[in-house]
XYZ file of C-alpha atoms in Angstrom:
484
model
C -15.947 -1.984 23.155
C -13.063 -2.844 20.867
C -13.249 -4.358 17.388
C -10.481 -6.772 18.405
C -12.287 -8.167 21.448
C -14.002 -11.542 21.671
C -17.225 -10.017 23.004
C -17.438 -7.753 19.959
C -16.630 -10.464 17.410
C -18.719 -13.290 18.844
C -21.588 -11.446 20.590
C -22.126 -7.813 19.678
C -21.505 -8.022 15.925
C -23.510 -11.204 15.161
C -26.479 -10.027 17.264
C -26.436 -6.556 15.695
C -26.226 -7.995 12.184
C -28.803 -10.775 12.538
C -31.436 -8.576 14.194
C -30.857 -5.808 11.621
C -31.748 -8.098 8.715
C -34.565 -9.917 10.563
C -36.439 -6.781 11.548
C -39.178 -5.606 9.202
C -39.334 -2.100 10.658
C -37.183 0.125 12.867
C -33.853 -1.100 11.499
C -32.208 2.313 11.729
C -33.450 2.669 15.300
C -31.924 -0.726 16.042
C -28.574 0.439 14.661
C -28.759 3.566 16.825
C -29.432 1.438 19.915
C -26.551 -0.922 19.154
C -24.226 2.000 18.400
C -25.105 3.726 21.676
C -24.540 0.460 23.536
C -21.219 0.055 21.742
C -20.207 3.547 22.915
C -21.543 3.219 26.475
C -19.813 -0.134 26.984
C -16.558 1.768 27.639
C -17.999 4.352 30.031
C -21.775 4.995 30.244
C -21.100 8.209 32.178
C -20.299 10.075 28.941
C -23.280 8.804 26.956
C -25.481 11.791 27.989
C -22.759 14.156 26.726
C -22.825 12.579 23.275
C -26.639 12.589 23.235
C -26.655 16.282 24.140
C -24.152 16.961 21.363
C -26.355 15.166 18.825
C -29.571 16.900 19.877
C -27.938 20.332 20.086
C -26.257 20.118 16.684
C -29.336 18.632 15.021
C -31.499 21.479 16.293
C -28.855 24.092 15.486
C -28.650 22.710 11.949
C -32.400 23.088 11.563
C -32.240 26.663 12.865
C -29.514 27.555 10.348
C -31.447 25.766 7.597
C -34.480 27.972 8.333
C -32.434 31.096 7.581
C -31.078 32.374 4.303
C -27.783 30.612 3.390
C -24.694 32.659 4.318
C -26.793 35.491 5.756
C -25.715 37.377 8.879
C -28.378 35.565 10.874
C -27.138 32.198 9.619
C -23.563 33.235 10.426
C -24.612 34.131 13.978
C -26.203 30.737 14.574
C -23.238 28.971 12.956
C -20.862 30.813 15.287
C -23.006 29.831 18.261
C -23.070 26.180 17.181
C -19.331 25.971 16.552
C -18.646 27.871 19.780
C -20.623 25.415 21.920
C -18.903 22.454 20.256
C -15.467 23.964 20.810
C -16.290 24.823 24.427
C -17.241 21.199 25.118
C -14.199 19.677 23.456
C -12.015 22.443 24.893
C -13.087 21.664 28.435
C -12.773 17.898 28.266
C -9.695 17.690 26.062
C -7.675 20.852 26.649
C -8.604 22.418 30.015
C -5.886 20.610 31.980
C -3.322 21.257 29.250
C -3.896 25.012 29.144
C -4.022 25.337 32.932
C -0.779 23.390 33.279
C 0.842 25.462 30.520
C -0.132 28.673 32.327
C 0.997 27.142 35.638
C -2.473 27.637 37.109
C -3.474 25.165 39.791
C -7.224 25.121 40.348
C -7.211 21.682 42.009
C -9.689 20.375 39.444
C -10.748 16.759 39.557
C -8.893 14.885 36.848
C -10.883 15.150 33.629
C -11.233 11.864 31.761
C -11.311 12.387 27.993
C -14.647 11.119 26.605
C -14.134 8.454 23.983
C -14.449 9.659 20.361
C -15.251 13.260 21.322
C -12.842 14.616 18.686
C -14.450 12.548 15.940
C -18.135 13.103 16.641
C -17.550 16.797 17.369
C -15.666 17.432 14.116
C -18.279 15.453 12.177
C -21.014 17.726 13.473
C -19.058 20.957 13.050
C -18.622 20.009 9.385
C -22.380 19.386 9.180
C -23.201 22.839 10.590
C -20.807 24.519 8.150
C -22.330 22.607 5.217
C -25.822 23.689 6.283
C -24.619 27.293 6.495
C -23.131 27.050 2.996
C -26.398 25.689 1.646
C -24.822 22.345 0.733
C -27.593 20.269 2.305
C -29.822 21.339 -0.620
C -32.550 22.344 1.816
C -33.009 18.746 2.921
C -34.120 18.635 6.528
C -32.933 15.302 7.852
C -35.051 13.501 10.423
C -33.570 12.996 13.887
C -33.236 9.218 13.523
C -31.206 9.449 10.313
C -29.057 12.257 11.672
C -28.418 10.376 14.947
C -27.273 7.277 13.077
C -25.054 9.458 10.859
C -23.205 10.557 14.017
C -23.266 7.334 16.037
C -22.900 4.531 13.442
C -20.516 2.331 15.417
C -17.990 1.272 12.705
C -16.831 4.907 12.323
C -17.736 6.316 15.745
C -14.530 5.794 17.721
C -11.669 6.592 15.354
C -13.169 7.663 12.063
C -13.370 8.091 9.205
C -14.673 11.623 9.819
C -17.826 11.563 7.705
C -19.674 14.321 5.913
C -23.446 14.155 5.828
C -23.542 13.560 2.066
C -21.279 10.519 2.405
C -23.575 8.551 4.721
C -27.101 9.988 5.046
C -28.101 9.389 1.378
C -27.141 5.730 1.842
C -29.287 5.481 4.989
C -32.275 6.749 2.992
C -32.052 4.019 0.333
C -33.986 0.727 0.712
C -30.981 -1.162 -0.708
C -29.199 -1.190 2.663
C -31.947 -3.410 4.099
C -31.368 -6.214 1.603
C -28.964 -8.965 2.588
C -26.028 -8.967 0.157
C -23.841 -12.054 0.063
C -21.207 -10.121 -1.891
C -21.029 -7.376 0.742
C -20.969 -9.944 3.545
C -18.060 -11.771 1.940
C -16.114 -8.582 1.230
C -16.926 -7.108 4.640
C -15.733 -10.179 6.532
C -12.603 -10.340 4.376
C -11.748 -6.688 5.033
C -12.449 -7.089 8.732
C -10.195 -10.160 8.880
C -7.359 -8.416 7.037
C -7.600 -5.431 9.383
C -7.715 -7.669 12.446
C -4.570 -9.462 11.266
C -2.719 -6.145 10.821
C -3.645 -5.103 14.331
C -3.159 -8.380 16.200
C -0.341 -10.071 14.296
C 1.846 -7.062 13.508
C 0.998 -3.836 15.381
C 0.526 -5.413 18.809
C 3.769 -7.374 18.539
C 5.709 -4.163 17.905
C 4.312 -2.479 21.007
C 6.972 -3.800 23.461
C 9.755 -2.627 21.128
C 8.267 0.864 21.112
C 7.693 1.176 24.847
C 11.200 -0.081 25.648
C 12.805 2.742 23.668
C 10.387 5.560 24.522
C 10.515 4.723 28.234
C 14.248 5.499 28.054
C 14.234 8.453 25.659
C 17.228 10.168 27.285
C 19.336 7.010 27.467
C 19.006 5.283 24.105
C 21.772 5.606 21.529
C 21.477 6.261 17.787
C 20.673 2.747 16.552
C 18.297 2.058 19.436
C 16.380 5.291 18.810
C 15.979 4.472 15.121
C 14.796 0.935 15.865
C 12.283 2.238 18.427
C 10.911 5.013 16.234
C 10.754 2.770 13.164
C 8.904 0.195 15.262
C 6.393 2.893 16.234
C 6.168 4.019 12.603
C 5.032 0.536 11.615
C 2.969 -0.044 14.757
C 0.931 3.077 13.999
C 0.696 2.136 10.307
C -0.674 -1.360 10.888
C -2.768 -0.324 13.891
C -4.549 2.591 12.202
C -4.548 0.885 8.803
C -6.027 -2.203 10.418
C -8.734 -0.160 12.147
C -9.589 1.593 8.876
C -9.949 -1.745 7.081
C -12.104 -3.141 9.874
C -14.343 -0.057 9.882
C -14.936 -0.261 6.120
C -15.532 -4.016 6.389
C -18.090 -3.534 9.177
C -19.861 -0.899 7.126
C -20.126 -3.293 4.181
C -21.777 -5.910 6.392
C -24.636 -3.420 6.768
C -24.445 -2.438 3.065
C -22.856 0.916 3.950
C -19.862 2.196 1.979
C -17.533 4.177 4.234
C -14.830 6.313 2.591
C -11.238 5.101 2.368
C -9.216 6.704 5.151
C -5.815 5.125 4.606
C -4.034 4.608 1.285
C -0.440 3.348 1.569
C 0.916 6.585 3.133
C 4.470 5.243 3.307
C 4.552 5.035 -0.483
C 4.325 8.825 -0.633
C 7.042 10.652 -2.566
C 6.362 14.048 -0.961
C 4.875 15.288 2.296
C 1.839 16.619 0.402
C 1.380 13.152 -1.065
C 1.695 11.689 2.428
C -1.149 13.841 3.751
C -3.313 12.823 0.807
C -2.843 9.211 1.905
C -2.741 9.360 5.739
C -6.011 9.856 7.663
C -7.577 11.086 4.447
C -10.853 12.294 5.966
C -9.024 14.359 8.606
C -6.812 15.894 5.913
C -9.920 16.756 3.896
C -11.594 18.251 6.961
C -8.582 20.436 7.753
C -8.408 21.592 4.136
C -12.132 22.291 3.643
C -13.017 23.690 7.060
C -9.798 25.356 8.198
C -7.196 25.936 5.468
C -9.614 27.271 2.827
C -11.617 29.466 5.267
C -8.286 30.941 6.444
C -7.675 32.021 2.861
C -5.987 28.947 1.438
C -3.765 29.856 -1.490
C -5.941 32.753 -2.668
C -3.789 35.445 -1.088
C -0.045 36.085 -1.122
C 2.536 33.303 -0.932
C 3.494 34.396 2.595
C -0.141 34.194 3.645
C -0.430 30.767 2.024
C 2.511 29.446 4.036
C 1.025 30.975 7.175
C -2.292 29.237 6.483
C -0.545 25.910 5.897
C 1.468 26.213 9.088
C -1.548 27.281 11.179
C -3.691 24.462 9.796
C -1.142 21.777 10.628
C -0.398 23.335 14.022
C -4.080 23.053 14.935
C -4.179 19.613 13.332
C -1.403 18.561 15.688
C -3.328 19.955 18.655
C -6.410 18.016 17.513
C -4.462 14.801 18.030
C -3.764 15.494 21.670
C -3.452 18.064 24.439
C 0.312 18.253 24.749
C 3.274 20.244 23.511
C 4.606 17.191 21.688
C 1.522 17.265 19.442
C 1.834 21.011 18.935
C 5.498 20.626 17.967
C 4.666 17.690 15.696
C 1.921 19.714 13.982
C 4.283 22.659 13.557
C 6.886 20.323 12.060
C 4.322 19.002 9.565
C 3.416 22.584 8.680
C 7.072 23.398 8.092
C 7.432 20.277 5.926
C 4.451 21.351 3.800
C 5.798 24.899 3.399
C 9.149 23.527 2.217
C 7.331 21.098 -0.094
C 5.284 23.863 -1.733
C 8.277 26.180 -2.015
C 10.281 23.432 -3.747
C 7.418 22.559 -6.112
C 7.391 26.166 -7.348
C 10.967 25.696 -8.561
C 9.658 23.071 -10.990
C 12.580 20.746 -10.262
C 11.003 17.407 -9.289
C 13.162 14.985 -7.353
C 13.789 11.439 -8.593
C 11.095 9.142 -7.235
C 13.438 7.166 -4.991
C 14.918 10.313 -3.461
C 11.517 11.906 -2.883
C 10.324 8.721 -1.196
C 13.437 8.458 0.996
C 13.323 12.078 2.154
C 9.584 11.883 2.837
C 9.862 8.631 4.769
C 12.721 9.878 6.966
C 10.902 13.170 7.616
C 7.739 11.292 8.631
C 9.674 8.918 10.904
C 11.384 11.786 12.739
C 7.976 13.385 13.199
C 6.550 10.192 14.698
C 9.306 10.296 17.303
C 7.893 13.588 18.602
C 4.329 12.323 18.232
C 4.898 9.253 20.417
C 7.059 10.866 23.119
C 5.584 11.125 26.604
C 6.830 14.693 27.128
C 8.364 17.552 25.182
C 11.726 16.838 26.797
C 11.546 13.187 25.732
C 10.499 14.144 22.220
C 13.380 16.573 21.753
C 15.823 14.013 23.160
C 14.609 11.342 20.737
C 14.759 13.756 17.778
C 18.303 14.808 18.650
C 19.410 11.190 18.967
C 17.806 10.276 15.633
C 19.736 13.076 13.925
C 23.010 11.963 15.497
C 23.398 15.038 17.706
C 24.261 12.783 20.648
C 26.755 10.832 18.588
C 26.267 7.956 16.163
C 26.662 4.539 17.742
C 26.150 1.435 15.617
C 26.374 -2.253 16.549
C 29.704 -3.827 15.773
C 33.212 -4.490 17.038
C 35.835 -1.748 16.985
C 38.345 -4.256 15.624
C 35.993 -5.862 13.114
C 35.251 -5.287 9.427
C 33.352 -2.087 10.161
C 36.261 -0.513 12.041
C 36.976 1.778 9.069
C 33.816 3.831 9.727
C 35.153 4.924 13.118
C 37.323 7.395 11.166
C 34.080 9.167 10.223
C 33.248 9.836 13.858
C 30.925 6.829 14.123
C 31.296 4.678 17.213
C 30.846 0.933 17.292
C 29.402 -0.861 20.269
C 28.912 -4.541 20.981
C 25.382 -5.888 20.494
C 25.349 -6.951 24.139
C 25.909 -3.366 25.323
C 22.903 -2.035 23.411
C 20.537 -2.260 26.343
C 17.376 -1.013 24.620
C 17.578 -2.785 21.284
C 14.662 -5.265 21.109
C 15.600 -8.889 21.622
C 13.844 -11.079 19.057
C 14.193 -14.835 19.379
C 17.435 -14.341 21.337
C 18.921 -12.235 18.513
C 18.973 -8.433 18.581
C 20.062 -8.215 14.960
C 16.832 -9.953 13.959
C 14.820 -6.901 15.004
C 16.609 -4.833 12.350
C 15.898 -7.496 9.724
C 12.191 -7.522 10.667
C 11.992 -3.739 10.383
C 13.674 -3.914 6.966
C 11.079 -6.466 5.820
C 8.244 -4.253 7.093
C 9.740 -1.304 5.201
C 9.609 -3.324 1.980
C 6.015 -4.393 2.710
C 4.656 -0.878 3.284
C 6.627 0.657 0.406
C 6.201 -1.898 -2.361
C 3.409 -4.409 -1.733
C -0.290 -3.915 -2.659
C -2.486 -2.320 -0.008
C -5.824 -3.650 1.163
C -7.850 -1.771 -1.450
C -5.654 -3.155 -4.228
C -5.962 -6.670 -2.810
C -9.752 -6.414 -2.497
C -10.026 -5.146 -6.073
C -9.084 -8.700 -7.090
C -11.512 -10.297 -4.630
C -13.252 -13.429 -5.828
C -15.762 -15.282 -3.608
C -14.226 -18.727 -4.126
C -12.718 -21.456 -1.981
C -9.152 -20.097 -2.334
C -10.123 -16.725 -0.891
C -12.193 -18.437 1.799
C -9.246 -20.644 2.783
C -6.745 -17.767 2.999
C -9.077 -15.395 4.836
C -10.276 -18.195 7.127
C -6.732 -19.157 8.101
C -5.787 -15.514 8.667
C -8.864 -14.910 10.809
C -8.261 -18.097 12.804
C -4.652 -17.203 13.584
C -5.717 -13.683 14.561
C -8.466 -14.931 16.866
C -6.112 -17.410 18.514
C -3.736 -14.498 19.144
C -6.338 -12.473 21.056
C -4.842 -13.360 24.418
C -4.392 -9.664 25.264
C -6.877 -7.088 24.011
C -5.189 -3.756 23.285
C -6.750 -0.429 22.376
C -6.271 1.100 18.952
C -3.734 3.914 19.056
C -6.092 6.510 17.596
C -8.583 5.936 20.434
C -6.595 8.386 22.586
C -7.055 11.212 20.081
């Protein structure tokens, strides 16, 4: 079930919320039931797999908890728990990829990727590691609380990736069972803002993106940049919208979910970008991969190797394909360059740092979105002008002087893959420029909600925004991070 579907907004959510606050007992069980229904609505066939994962990891956590923290016995059980989790996700997410890469044809039935398997698996791996480290403070969670920690529907499908100490303590407090008008108002406002980002902006950019990426080997310089910029903003408003909606839904049930998205396109370095983009994934990679690999505690060469390896595996987490591996490797290279430059103690001017970071991120998204490695390389080469630089214009017009720099000019009508907006191709470039200003300079959702006041002005604005968004739900589209 999708947050941006009518059945979710008008049936599932109101029923889940009303029953939760009307029940005198069993409210957490009710939330587990609704969350499992929410998950099974897409494909009930994979519900037993998630239930097995929950029961296995819960029991494995208890087994590790019964041993001495960080002992050899605890390490053995931790290895077993992580191994089983990786085997499951490896089979469903990466089996076909590795077999194809090795050119092995076993005639396997096509494996359908279970929804949210990356998120609920990583959540539970982090839990097992925390138990091993003794960070659960010898608290043995009951199965109901643990199950809701994993399945709570606002964060189940695309994050945030939660740690046990971010959610379970909240589930154990009586305060979540009290109806809060403030949380209801803020939750509905956040949900409405996120829905507007998804429906009114991200979904409208989708045709621009597909037009360019379906012709990766044919587009020219300006078309490639328009297509990749469109995807840059589509992903921003799609994932940012989901993150807002998830936090808003949590607030409706008096649950505070962590911020997962904080104006990443305002970043002035690639390190800053990864502190703002998919924050809980970045934290997971740092705490459970980069630091265990050695982090920055060894030599500088080892540190760069750890950075590169972490981002390479982070790229593979996003999808089973060489485009994701290459994208992850590119991010690792960016981070190595960033750290090497920072050691020189020569900070760049803010505007230059922002510009370089933004362009580097955009080029990376071109690889990320490409359907194949060949398409991704073709798009990257075109973006960097390796196939020639072709801009819209007339060879005899005012821009003719730039042809002496090796830049070609081509009539707007001959740019076959430039999006047509209201019968004007040039308007697409203006819209992308406006979106650049919005993501780089305007307040984000958290900054807007910091000024929230439950009055008629807020109600009018949010109500109008929600109404326009709901009227635009003529085509329900999946969130982009669902495929990861």
